[in-house]
Amino acid sequence: MAYEAVWAADPSKLSKVELEKLEKDGLDVIRTIIEKYAHEGYDSITEDDMNRFKWAGVYQQKPKDGHFMMRVRINSGIMTSDQARALADIAKLYGRDLVDVTTRQAIQFHWLRIENMPDIFKRLEAAGLYSYEACGDCPRTVVGNPLAGIDKQELMDTTALVNQVNDFFLLNRDFSNLPRKYKMSISSNIYNSGHAEIQCLAFTPATKEINGEEVIGFHVWVGGGLSAKPHLAKPLDMFVRPEEVLKVATGVTTIFRDYGYRQKRHHARLKFLVADWGPEKFRDKLVELIGEMPSRGNDKTVGWKAAYFDGVHPQKQEGLNYIGLSVPVGRLNADELIELARVSDTYGDKTIRTTVSQNIIISGVPDAKVEAALQEPVFERLTPNPKHFMSRTVSCTGNEFCNLAVVETKERATRVAEYLDANVELDEEIRIHFIGCPNSCGQKHVADIGLQGALVKTPEGMVDAFDIAVGGILGPGAQFNQALKGRVKGDDVGHVLAELIRFYKQNRSVEETFH
Ligand code: SF4
């Protein structure tokens, strides 16, 4: 494909990062890491290349003393037990045993050192896994339905489609220099397990009568995204057959590459282009690139379950079940992951699935083996029957490791969930999300209660605090949560949320939900 970016006509309007990207493609840093920095050490890394490390899926860890974090792409969140063991081995060897599940179904390591990278890349590749482009201005992990192929609530198995789109974009130099990060989801689950409205590009389940036949396919959404200026994706008037998904994804990504904004980093995501153009103009441009497409059919998304699957549930396949486990704030250790791989081999289909709610699913467990599987010790902490608030608490990395964080999040989130479980009873699930800065990796905007880290001045100095917003939801009727007035000191969050929930309980009307 010709790379005729319209922005290249006037480089004087490009941001500093854009100029760096023109000088050396982000993907080139992978080779530089392997051939140079891994031998010459941390101090030899140039500032420009450090910015490019993201294309390798690697970020500097706080406090920038030579340690790195790394994200590994897991397509649709579906990996084999062997891949899980390969990830656990890396965590054991180089990552101080820590394994985080992210809100894009990726696996995140910490504590890695530059000299470890070649071996880590090699181990990942041998397992058929990649960290490449899990970060950076490029197509990132393609999110999907973690239950793809076994889901009673999907119109079709999207595993192959997600893999096809992932394989096309991964390490594809036609698309390795986008204006900013670029997030896609493909899911055919009728409860929106791919969180379509917050993706740059999303495919959701739909049907359409074509030539007298009911065809299963997708609707297309563009321009969603969170951070300081959150946007809900807009639907295009378009029906996409499964075999056309890659064509549409390529067209949308081409538009972003060639027409996306590159002057200011905070105004570069696809959402800004879509907001300016509107869905009609965007569709026209897309059709110019890929040819005419049918108009929308019947939308099949009926609601949103926020990608929670805890408990034992029957699969599409008669006699088989999946077990949804709660991973408190998305963190487990390498031994737990190894255990889950063994449990999956022993009782299930040798598959482990990660969710955007930072949890894990074991699948393919025959009816006769469920009871025995549930006795496994690893399910004591990673339980299919989690406590109410702990099960619905999501947290980003926070200032334990993230250089952008204003406050600590994961430990705080755990303490708050434990406090609420000990002190509040409620007959409805409430999703609570913590983020350490406005970037919103923990997807605060879509939470029932979203907490964004900030600082507040006290007589004792500046202390961690949180802004609180309530009422976020995706699916039909999607809306971001609304900020409440005031800022709450970190140590008071548990107590304040308990009061907030009690107030709701006492004042709700019949059939009113927290949302
Ligand atoms: Fe870091 Fe902010 Fe993302 Fe949290 S939301 S992981 S603090 S960048």
Coordinates of C-alpha atoms and ligand atoms in Angstrom, one line a residue:
M1 CA 0.0 0.0 0.0
A2 CA 1.3 3.4 -0.9
Y3 CA 2.1 5.5 2.1
E4 CA 0.7 8.9 0.9
A5 CA 0.1 10.6 4.2
V6 CA -1.4 14.0 3.6
W7 CA 0.3 15.3 6.8
A8 CA 3.7 14.6 5.4
A9 CA 3.2 17.5 3.0
D10 CA 3.9 20.0 5.8
P11 CA 6.3 18.6 8.5
S12 CA 6.6 22.0 10.1
K13 CA 3.2 21.4 11.7
L14 CA 4.2 18.1 13.3
S15 CA 4.8 17.6 17.0
K16 CA 8.2 16.7 18.4
V17 CA 7.2 13.1 18.7
E18 CA 6.0 13.0 15.1
L19 CA 9.4 14.3 13.9
E20 CA 11.1 11.5 16.0
K21 CA 8.9 9.0 14.3
L22 CA 9.8 10.2 10.9
E23 CA 13.5 10.0 11.8
K24 CA 13.2 6.3 12.9
D25 CA 10.2 4.1 12.8
G26 CA 9.1 2.9 16.3
L27 CA 9.4 -0.7 15.2
D28 CA 13.1 -0.2 14.5
V29 CA 13.7 0.1 18.2
I30 CA 13.1 -3.7 18.7
R31 CA 16.3 -4.5 16.8
T32 CA 18.2 -1.7 18.5
I33 CA 17.2 -3.1 21.9
I34 CA 18.3 -6.6 20.9
E35 CA 21.6 -5.6 19.2
K36 CA 22.7 -2.6 21.2
Y37 CA 21.0 -1.6 24.4
A38 CA 20.8 -5.2 25.8
H39 CA 24.6 -5.3 25.6
E40 CA 25.6 -1.7 26.3
G41 CA 23.1 -1.3 29.2
Y42 CA 20.5 1.0 30.5
D43 CA 22.7 4.1 30.6
S44 CA 23.4 3.8 26.8
I45 CA 19.7 4.3 25.9
T46 CA 19.0 7.6 24.1
E47 CA 16.0 9.7 25.1
D48 CA 14.5 9.4 21.6
D49 CA 14.8 5.6 21.6
M50 CA 13.4 5.4 25.1
N51 CA 10.3 7.0 23.7
R52 CA 10.2 4.4 21.0
F53 CA 10.4 1.5 23.5
K54 CA 6.6 1.5 23.5
W55 CA 6.6 0.0 20.1
A56 CA 8.4 -3.0 21.7
G57 CA 5.6 -3.1 24.3
V58 CA 8.0 -1.8 26.9
Y59 CA 7.7 1.2 29.2
Q60 CA 10.1 2.6 31.8
Q61 CA 9.0 1.7 35.3
K62 CA 8.8 4.2 38.1
P63 CA 11.2 5.5 39.4
K64 CA 13.3 5.2 36.2
D65 CA 16.1 3.3 37.8
G66 CA 16.7 0.7 35.0
H67 CA 13.5 -1.4 35.4
F68 CA 10.8 -1.8 32.7
M69 CA 7.2 -3.0 32.4
M70 CA 6.0 -4.9 29.4
R71 CA 2.6 -5.7 28.0
V72 CA 2.0 -8.9 26.0
R73 CA -0.8 -9.0 23.5
I74 CA -3.4 -11.8 24.0
N75 CA -5.8 -11.9 21.1
S76 CA -9.3 -11.9 22.4
G77 CA -7.7 -12.7 25.7
I78 CA -7.4 -16.4 24.6
M79 CA -4.2 -18.2 25.3
T80 CA -3.2 -21.8 25.6
S81 CA -2.0 -23.3 28.8
D82 CA 1.5 -23.6 27.3
Q83 CA 1.5 -19.9 26.5
A84 CA 0.4 -19.2 30.1
R85 CA 3.3 -21.3 31.4
A86 CA 5.7 -19.4 29.1
L87 CA 4.4 -16.1 30.5
A88 CA 4.7 -17.4 34.1
D89 CA 8.3 -18.5 33.3
I90 CA 9.2 -15.0 32.2
A91 CA 7.6 -13.5 35.3
K92 CA 9.6 -15.9 37.5
L93 CA 12.9 -15.4 35.7
Y94 CA 12.8 -11.7 35.2
G95 CA 9.6 -10.1 36.6
R96 CA 9.7 -10.8 40.4
D97 CA 6.8 -13.2 39.9
L98 CA 4.2 -10.5 39.2
V99 CA 1.6 -11.0 36.5
D100 CA -1.1 -8.3 35.9
V101 CA -4.1 -8.7 33.7
T102 CA -4.9 -5.4 32.0
T103 CA -8.1 -3.9 30.8
R104 CA -7.2 -4.8 27.2
Q105 CA -6.9 -8.5 28.1
A106 CA -3.1 -8.2 27.9
I107 CA -0.6 -9.6 30.4
Q108 CA 1.7 -7.1 32.0
F109 CA 5.1 -7.7 33.6
H110 CA 7.2 -5.5 35.8
W111 CA 10.8 -5.3 37.0
L112 CA 12.3 -6.3 33.7
R113 CA 15.8 -5.1 32.8
I114 CA 17.2 -4.1 29.5
E115 CA 19.7 -7.0 29.4
N116 CA 16.7 -9.5 29.8
M117 CA 14.8 -8.2 26.7
P118 CA 16.4 -10.4 24.0
D119 CA 15.6 -13.6 26.0
I120 CA 12.1 -12.4 26.8
F121 CA 11.4 -11.5 23.2
K122 CA 12.7 -15.0 22.2
R123 CA 10.6 -16.8 24.8
L124 CA 7.5 -14.9 23.7
E125 CA 8.1 -15.6 20.1
A126 CA 8.7 -19.3 20.7
A127 CA 5.3 -19.4 22.5
G128 CA 3.6 -17.5 19.6
L129 CA 3.2 -14.4 21.7
Y130 CA 4.3 -10.8 21.2
S131 CA 4.8 -7.6 23.2
Y132 CA 5.4 -5.7 20.0
E133 CA 3.0 -2.8 19.5
A134 CA 1.1 -3.5 22.7
C135 CA 1.9 0.1 23.3
G136 CA 3.0 3.0 21.0
D137 CA 1.2 4.9 18.2
C138 CA 0.1 1.8 16.4
P139 CA -2.7 -0.9 16.4
R140 CA -2.6 -2.4 19.9
T141 CA -4.0 -5.7 21.3
V142 CA -7.2 -6.5 19.5
V143 CA -9.8 -6.9 22.2
G144 CA -12.5 -9.6 21.7
N145 CA -14.9 -11.9 23.3
P146 CA -13.0 -14.0 25.8
L147 CA -15.7 -16.7 25.3
A148 CA -15.3 -16.7 21.5
G149 CA -16.1 -20.2 20.3
I150 CA -17.8 -21.4 23.5
D151 CA -20.3 -18.6 24.1
K152 CA -24.0 -19.2 24.1
Q153 CA -24.5 -15.5 23.8
E154 CA -22.5 -14.9 20.6
L155 CA -23.8 -14.9 17.0
M156 CA -20.5 -16.3 15.7
D157 CA -17.0 -17.4 16.8
T158 CA -14.8 -14.4 16.3
T159 CA -11.5 -16.0 17.2
A160 CA -10.2 -16.4 13.7
L161 CA -11.3 -12.8 12.7
V162 CA -9.4 -11.3 15.7
N163 CA -6.4 -13.4 14.8
Q164 CA -6.6 -12.3 11.1
V165 CA -6.8 -8.6 12.0
N166 CA -4.1 -8.9 14.6
D167 CA -1.7 -10.8 12.2
F168 CA -2.3 -8.2 9.5
F169 CA -1.4 -5.2 11.6
L170 CA 1.3 -6.7 13.9
L171 CA 4.7 -5.5 12.7
N172 CA 3.1 -4.0 9.6
R173 CA 5.2 -1.0 8.7
D174 CA 2.3 0.5 6.7
F175 CA 0.6 1.1 10.0
S176 CA 3.3 1.4 12.6
N177 CA 3.3 5.2 12.5
L178 CA -0.3 6.3 13.4
P179 CA -1.0 9.7 15.0
R180 CA -1.5 8.1 18.4
K181 CA -2.5 4.8 20.1
Y182 CA -5.2 2.9 18.2
K183 CA -7.6 0.4 19.8
M184 CA -9.8 -2.1 18.2
S185 CA -12.3 -4.7 19.4
I186 CA -14.2 -7.4 17.5
S187 CA -16.9 -9.3 19.4
S188 CA -20.1 -11.0 18.5
N189 CA -21.3 -11.3 22.1
I190 CA -24.7 -9.7 22.5
Y191 CA -23.6 -8.2 25.9
N192 CA -20.9 -6.1 24.4
S193 CA -17.9 -8.0 25.9
G194 CA -15.6 -6.0 23.7
H195 CA -16.6 -2.6 25.2
A196 CA -17.3 -1.3 21.8
E197 CA -18.1 2.3 22.6
I198 CA -14.7 3.1 24.1
Q199 CA -12.6 1.7 21.1
C200 CA -11.2 3.7 18.2
L201 CA -12.8 1.0 16.0
A202 CA -15.2 -1.7 17.1
F203 CA -17.2 -4.4 15.4
T204 CA -20.4 -5.5 17.2
P205 CA -22.9 -8.3 16.4
A206 CA -25.6 -7.6 13.8
T207 CA -27.6 -9.3 11.1
K208 CA -29.0 -8.2 7.8
E209 CA -31.3 -9.7 5.2
I210 CA -29.3 -9.8 2.0
N211 CA -30.8 -11.5 -1.1
G212 CA -33.5 -13.1 1.0
E213 CA -31.0 -14.6 3.4
E214 CA -30.4 -13.5 7.0
V215 CA -26.6 -12.9 7.2
I216 CA -24.6 -12.7 10.4
G217 CA -22.1 -9.9 10.5
F218 CA -21.2 -6.7 12.3
H219 CA -21.9 -3.1 12.8
V220 CA -19.0 -0.7 12.9
W221 CA -18.3 2.0 15.5
V222 CA -15.5 4.6 15.3
G223 CA -14.0 7.3 17.4
G224 CA -14.4 6.1 21.0
G225 CA -11.8 6.7 23.6
L226 CA -11.3 7.7 27.2
S227 CA -8.6 9.9 28.9
A228 CA -9.2 13.6 29.8
K229 CA -11.7 14.1 26.9
P230 CA -13.7 10.9 26.7
H231 CA -15.8 10.2 23.5
L232 CA -18.3 7.4 22.9
A233 CA -17.7 5.7 19.5
K234 CA -20.3 6.6 16.8
P235 CA -22.0 3.9 14.7
L236 CA -21.4 4.1 10.9
D237 CA -24.3 3.3 8.6
M238 CA -22.7 0.1 7.5
F239 CA -23.2 -3.7 7.7
V240 CA -20.0 -5.8 7.4
R241 CA -19.9 -9.4 6.5
P242 CA -17.3 -11.4 8.5
E243 CA -15.1 -11.8 5.4
E244 CA -15.0 -7.9 5.1
V245 CA -13.9 -7.1 8.6
L246 CA -10.2 -6.9 7.7
K247 CA -11.0 -4.7 4.7
V248 CA -13.0 -2.3 6.9
A249 CA -10.4 -2.3 9.6
T250 CA -7.7 -1.5 7.1
G251 CA -9.7 1.3 5.6
V252 CA -10.5 2.9 9.0
T253 CA -6.9 2.6 10.0
T254 CA -5.7 4.1 6.7
I255 CA -8.0 7.1 7.3
F256 CA -6.6 7.6 10.8
R257 CA -3.0 7.3 9.5
D258 CA -3.5 9.7 6.7
Y259 CA -6.0 12.2 8.0
G260 CA -5.5 11.9 11.8
Y261 CA -4.1 15.0 13.6
R262 CA -0.4 15.1 14.3
Q263 CA 0.1 18.6 15.6
K264 CA -0.7 18.1 19.3
R265 CA -0.4 14.8 21.2
H266 CA -3.5 15.5 23.3
H267 CA -5.6 16.0 20.2
A268 CA -4.4 13.2 18.0
R269 CA -6.6 10.2 18.8
L270 CA -9.1 9.1 16.1
K271 CA -11.9 10.3 18.3
F272 CA -11.1 13.9 17.5
L273 CA -11.2 13.3 13.7
V274 CA -14.5 11.5 14.0
A275 CA -15.9 14.3 16.2
D276 CA -14.9 16.9 13.6
W277 CA -16.0 14.9 10.5
G278 CA -19.1 13.2 11.9
P279 CA -20.0 9.6 11.0
E280 CA -21.5 10.5 7.6
K281 CA -18.3 12.1 6.2
F282 CA -16.2 9.4 7.8
R283 CA -18.3 6.7 6.1
D284 CA -18.0 8.5 2.7
K285 CA -14.3 8.6 3.0
L286 CA -14.2 4.9 4.0
V287 CA -16.3 3.9 1.1
E288 CA -14.0 5.9 -1.2
L289 CA -11.2 3.6 0.0
I290 CA -12.9 0.2 0.2
G291 CA -15.9 0.4 -2.1
E292 CA -19.6 0.6 -1.4
M293 CA -21.0 -1.3 1.6
P294 CA -24.5 -2.2 2.7
S295 CA -26.3 0.0 5.1
R296 CA -26.9 -1.0 8.8
G297 CA -28.9 -4.1 9.5
N298 CA -30.3 -5.2 12.9
D299 CA -28.3 -4.4 15.9
K300 CA -27.9 -7.5 18.1
T301 CA -26.4 -6.0 21.2
V302 CA -29.0 -6.3 23.9
G303 CA -27.1 -5.0 26.9
W304 CA -23.8 -4.9 28.7
K305 CA -22.5 -7.2 31.3
A306 CA -19.2 -5.4 31.7
A307 CA -17.3 -8.6 30.8
Y308 CA -17.9 -10.3 34.1
F309 CA -18.1 -14.0 34.0
D310 CA -17.6 -15.3 37.6
G311 CA -19.1 -18.6 38.5
V312 CA -19.7 -21.9 36.6
H313 CA -21.6 -21.5 33.4
P314 CA -22.6 -23.9 30.6
Q315 CA -20.9 -23.4 27.2
K316 CA -22.4 -23.5 23.8
Q317 CA -21.1 -27.1 23.6
E318 CA -23.4 -29.5 25.4
G319 CA -21.9 -30.9 28.6
L320 CA -19.1 -28.4 28.8
N321 CA -18.7 -25.4 31.2
Y322 CA -16.5 -22.4 31.8
I323 CA -15.4 -21.2 35.2
G324 CA -15.1 -17.5 35.6
L325 CA -12.5 -16.5 38.3
S326 CA -12.0 -13.3 40.1
V327 CA -8.5 -11.9 40.1
P328 CA -8.4 -9.2 42.7
V329 CA -7.5 -5.9 40.9
G330 CA -6.1 -8.0 38.1
R331 CA -2.9 -9.2 39.9
L332 CA -1.7 -12.7 40.3
N333 CA 1.7 -14.3 40.7
A334 CA 3.6 -16.7 38.4
D335 CA 2.9 -19.8 40.5
E336 CA -0.9 -19.1 40.4
L337 CA -0.7 -18.8 36.6
I338 CA 1.2 -22.1 36.4
E339 CA -1.5 -23.7 38.6
L340 CA -4.2 -22.3 36.4
A341 CA -2.5 -23.8 33.4
R342 CA -2.3 -27.2 35.2
V343 CA -5.9 -27.0 36.2
S344 CA -6.9 -26.2 32.6
D345 CA -4.9 -29.2 31.4
T346 CA -6.4 -31.5 34.0
Y347 CA -10.0 -30.5 33.8
G348 CA -10.5 -28.2 30.8
D349 CA -9.6 -27.5 27.2
K350 CA -6.0 -26.4 27.9
T351 CA -7.0 -22.7 27.4
I352 CA -6.9 -19.7 29.7
R353 CA -8.9 -16.6 28.9
T354 CA -8.4 -13.1 30.2
T355 CA -11.1 -10.5 30.3
V356 CA -11.2 -6.7 30.1
S357 CA -12.5 -6.7 33.6
Q358 CA -9.0 -8.0 34.6
N359 CA -10.2 -11.5 35.4
I360 CA -9.6 -15.0 34.1
I361 CA -11.7 -17.9 32.7
I362 CA -11.0 -21.6 32.6
S363 CA -13.0 -23.3 29.8
G364 CA -14.0 -26.7 28.5
V365 CA -14.7 -28.3 31.8
P366 CA -17.0 -31.3 31.4
D367 CA -20.0 -31.5 33.8
A368 CA -18.6 -34.5 35.5
K369 CA -15.3 -32.7 36.3
V370 CA -16.7 -29.4 37.6
E371 CA -17.0 -30.4 41.3
A372 CA -13.4 -31.8 41.4
A373 CA -12.0 -28.8 39.6
L374 CA -13.6 -26.4 42.1
Q375 CA -11.7 -28.2 44.9
E376 CA -8.4 -27.0 43.5
P377 CA -6.5 -24.8 46.1
V378 CA -5.8 -22.1 43.5
F379 CA -9.5 -21.3 43.4
E380 CA -9.4 -20.2 47.1
R381 CA -7.9 -16.8 46.2
L382 CA -8.8 -16.7 42.5
T383 CA -12.3 -17.7 43.3
P384 CA -15.4 -18.3 41.1
N385 CA -17.5 -17.0 44.0
P386 CA -15.9 -13.7 44.9
K387 CA -17.1 -11.2 47.5
H388 CA -19.4 -8.6 46.2
F389 CA -17.2 -5.5 45.9
M390 CA -13.9 -7.2 45.4
S391 CA -15.3 -8.9 42.4
R392 CA -16.2 -5.7 40.7
T393 CA -13.2 -3.5 41.5
V394 CA -10.9 -2.6 38.6
S395 CA -7.6 -0.7 39.0
C396 CA -4.9 0.6 36.8
T397 CA -1.2 0.2 37.6
G398 CA -0.9 3.5 39.6
N399 CA 2.2 5.0 41.1
E400 CA 3.7 1.7 42.2
F401 CA 5.1 1.4 38.7
C402 CA 3.6 4.0 36.4
N403 CA 5.5 7.2 35.7
L404 CA 2.4 9.2 34.9
A405 CA 0.5 8.3 38.0
V406 CA -0.4 10.9 40.6
V407 CA -1.4 8.4 43.3
E408 CA -1.2 4.7 44.3
T409 CA -4.2 2.7 43.1
K410 CA -4.0 -1.1 43.3
E411 CA -3.4 -1.4 47.0
R412 CA -5.9 1.4 47.7
A413 CA -8.6 -0.3 45.6
T414 CA -8.0 -3.6 47.4
R415 CA -8.4 -2.0 50.8
V416 CA -11.5 -0.1 49.8
A417 CA -13.2 -3.2 48.3
E418 CA -12.3 -5.2 51.5
Y419 CA -13.8 -2.4 53.6
L420 CA -17.0 -2.3 51.6
D421 CA -17.4 -6.1 51.7
A422 CA -17.0 -6.0 55.4
N423 CA -19.4 -3.0 56.0
V424 CA -22.0 -2.7 53.2
E425 CA -24.6 -5.2 52.1
L426 CA -26.2 -4.6 48.7
D427 CA -28.4 -6.8 46.5
E428 CA -26.9 -5.5 43.3
E429 CA -23.4 -5.4 41.8
I430 CA -21.6 -2.1 41.7
R431 CA -18.5 -1.7 39.6
I432 CA -15.8 0.5 41.1
H433 CA -12.8 1.6 39.0
F434 CA -9.6 3.3 40.2
I435 CA -7.2 5.3 38.0
G436 CA -4.1 7.0 39.0
C437 CA -4.2 9.9 36.4
P438 CA -6.5 11.2 33.7
N439 CA -5.2 8.7 31.1
S440 CA -7.9 6.3 32.4
C441 CA -6.2 2.9 31.7
G442 CA -8.5 1.6 34.4
Q443 CA -11.5 2.9 32.4
K444 CA -12.9 5.1 35.2
H445 CA -15.5 6.7 32.9
V446 CA -17.6 3.5 32.4
A447 CA -17.7 2.5 36.1
D448 CA -20.8 2.8 38.3
I449 CA -18.4 4.6 40.7
G450 CA -15.2 5.9 39.1
L451 CA -12.3 7.3 41.1
Q452 CA -9.6 9.4 39.6
G453 CA -6.4 10.1 41.5
A454 CA -5.4 13.6 42.4
L455 CA -3.6 15.4 45.2
V456 CA -5.2 17.6 47.9
K457 CA -3.5 20.1 50.2
T458 CA -3.8 19.4 54.0
P459 CA -2.1 20.9 57.0
E460 CA 0.3 17.9 56.8
G461 CA 1.1 18.6 53.2
M462 CA -0.1 17.1 49.9
V463 CA -1.9 13.8 50.2
D464 CA -3.4 11.3 47.8
A465 CA -7.1 12.0 47.0
F466 CA -9.7 11.0 44.5
D467 CA -12.4 12.7 42.4
I468 CA -15.5 10.6 42.3
A469 CA -17.9 10.2 39.3
V470 CA -21.1 8.0 39.2
G471 CA -23.3 6.3 36.7
G472 CA -21.1 5.1 33.8
I473 CA -22.5 2.4 31.5
L474 CA -21.9 0.9 28.0
G475 CA -24.1 -0.9 25.6
P476 CA -27.5 0.5 24.6
G477 CA -27.9 3.9 26.4
A478 CA -24.2 4.2 26.9
Q479 CA -23.0 7.2 28.9
F480 CA -19.9 8.2 30.9
N481 CA -20.2 8.8 34.6
Q482 CA -20.9 12.2 36.0
A483 CA -18.5 13.9 38.4
L484 CA -19.6 14.5 42.0
K485 CA -18.6 17.7 43.7
G486 CA -15.5 17.7 45.9
R487 CA -12.4 15.6 46.3
V488 CA -12.0 12.8 48.8
K489 CA -8.8 12.1 50.7
G490 CA -7.5 8.6 49.9
D491 CA -7.9 7.3 53.4
D492 CA -11.5 8.4 53.5
V493 CA -12.6 6.7 50.2
G494 CA -13.9 3.5 51.8
H495 CA -16.0 5.3 54.3
V496 CA -17.3 7.9 51.7
L497 CA -18.3 5.1 49.2
A498 CA -20.0 3.2 52.0
E499 CA -22.1 6.3 52.9
L500 CA -22.8 6.9 49.2
I501 CA -24.0 3.3 48.7
R502 CA -26.1 3.4 51.9
F503 CA -27.7 6.6 50.8
Y504 CA -28.6 5.0 47.5
K505 CA -30.0 2.0 49.3
Q506 CA -32.2 4.0 51.5
N507 CA -33.5 6.3 48.8
R508 CA -33.8 4.1 45.7
S509 CA -37.2 3.5 44.3
V510 CA -38.6 0.1 43.3
E511 CA -36.7 -1.2 40.2
E512 CA -34.2 1.6 40.3
T513 CA -30.6 0.4 39.8
F514 CA -27.5 2.2 40.9
H515 CA -26.9 3.2 37.3
Ligands
SF4_1 FE1 -0.6 5.1 34.7 FE2 -2.5 6.9 34.5 FE3 -2.7 4.7 33.1 FE4 -3.0 4.6 35.7 S1 -4.4 5.6 34.3 S2 -1.7 3.2 34.5 S3 -1.7 6.1 36.4 S4 -1.2 6.2 32.9

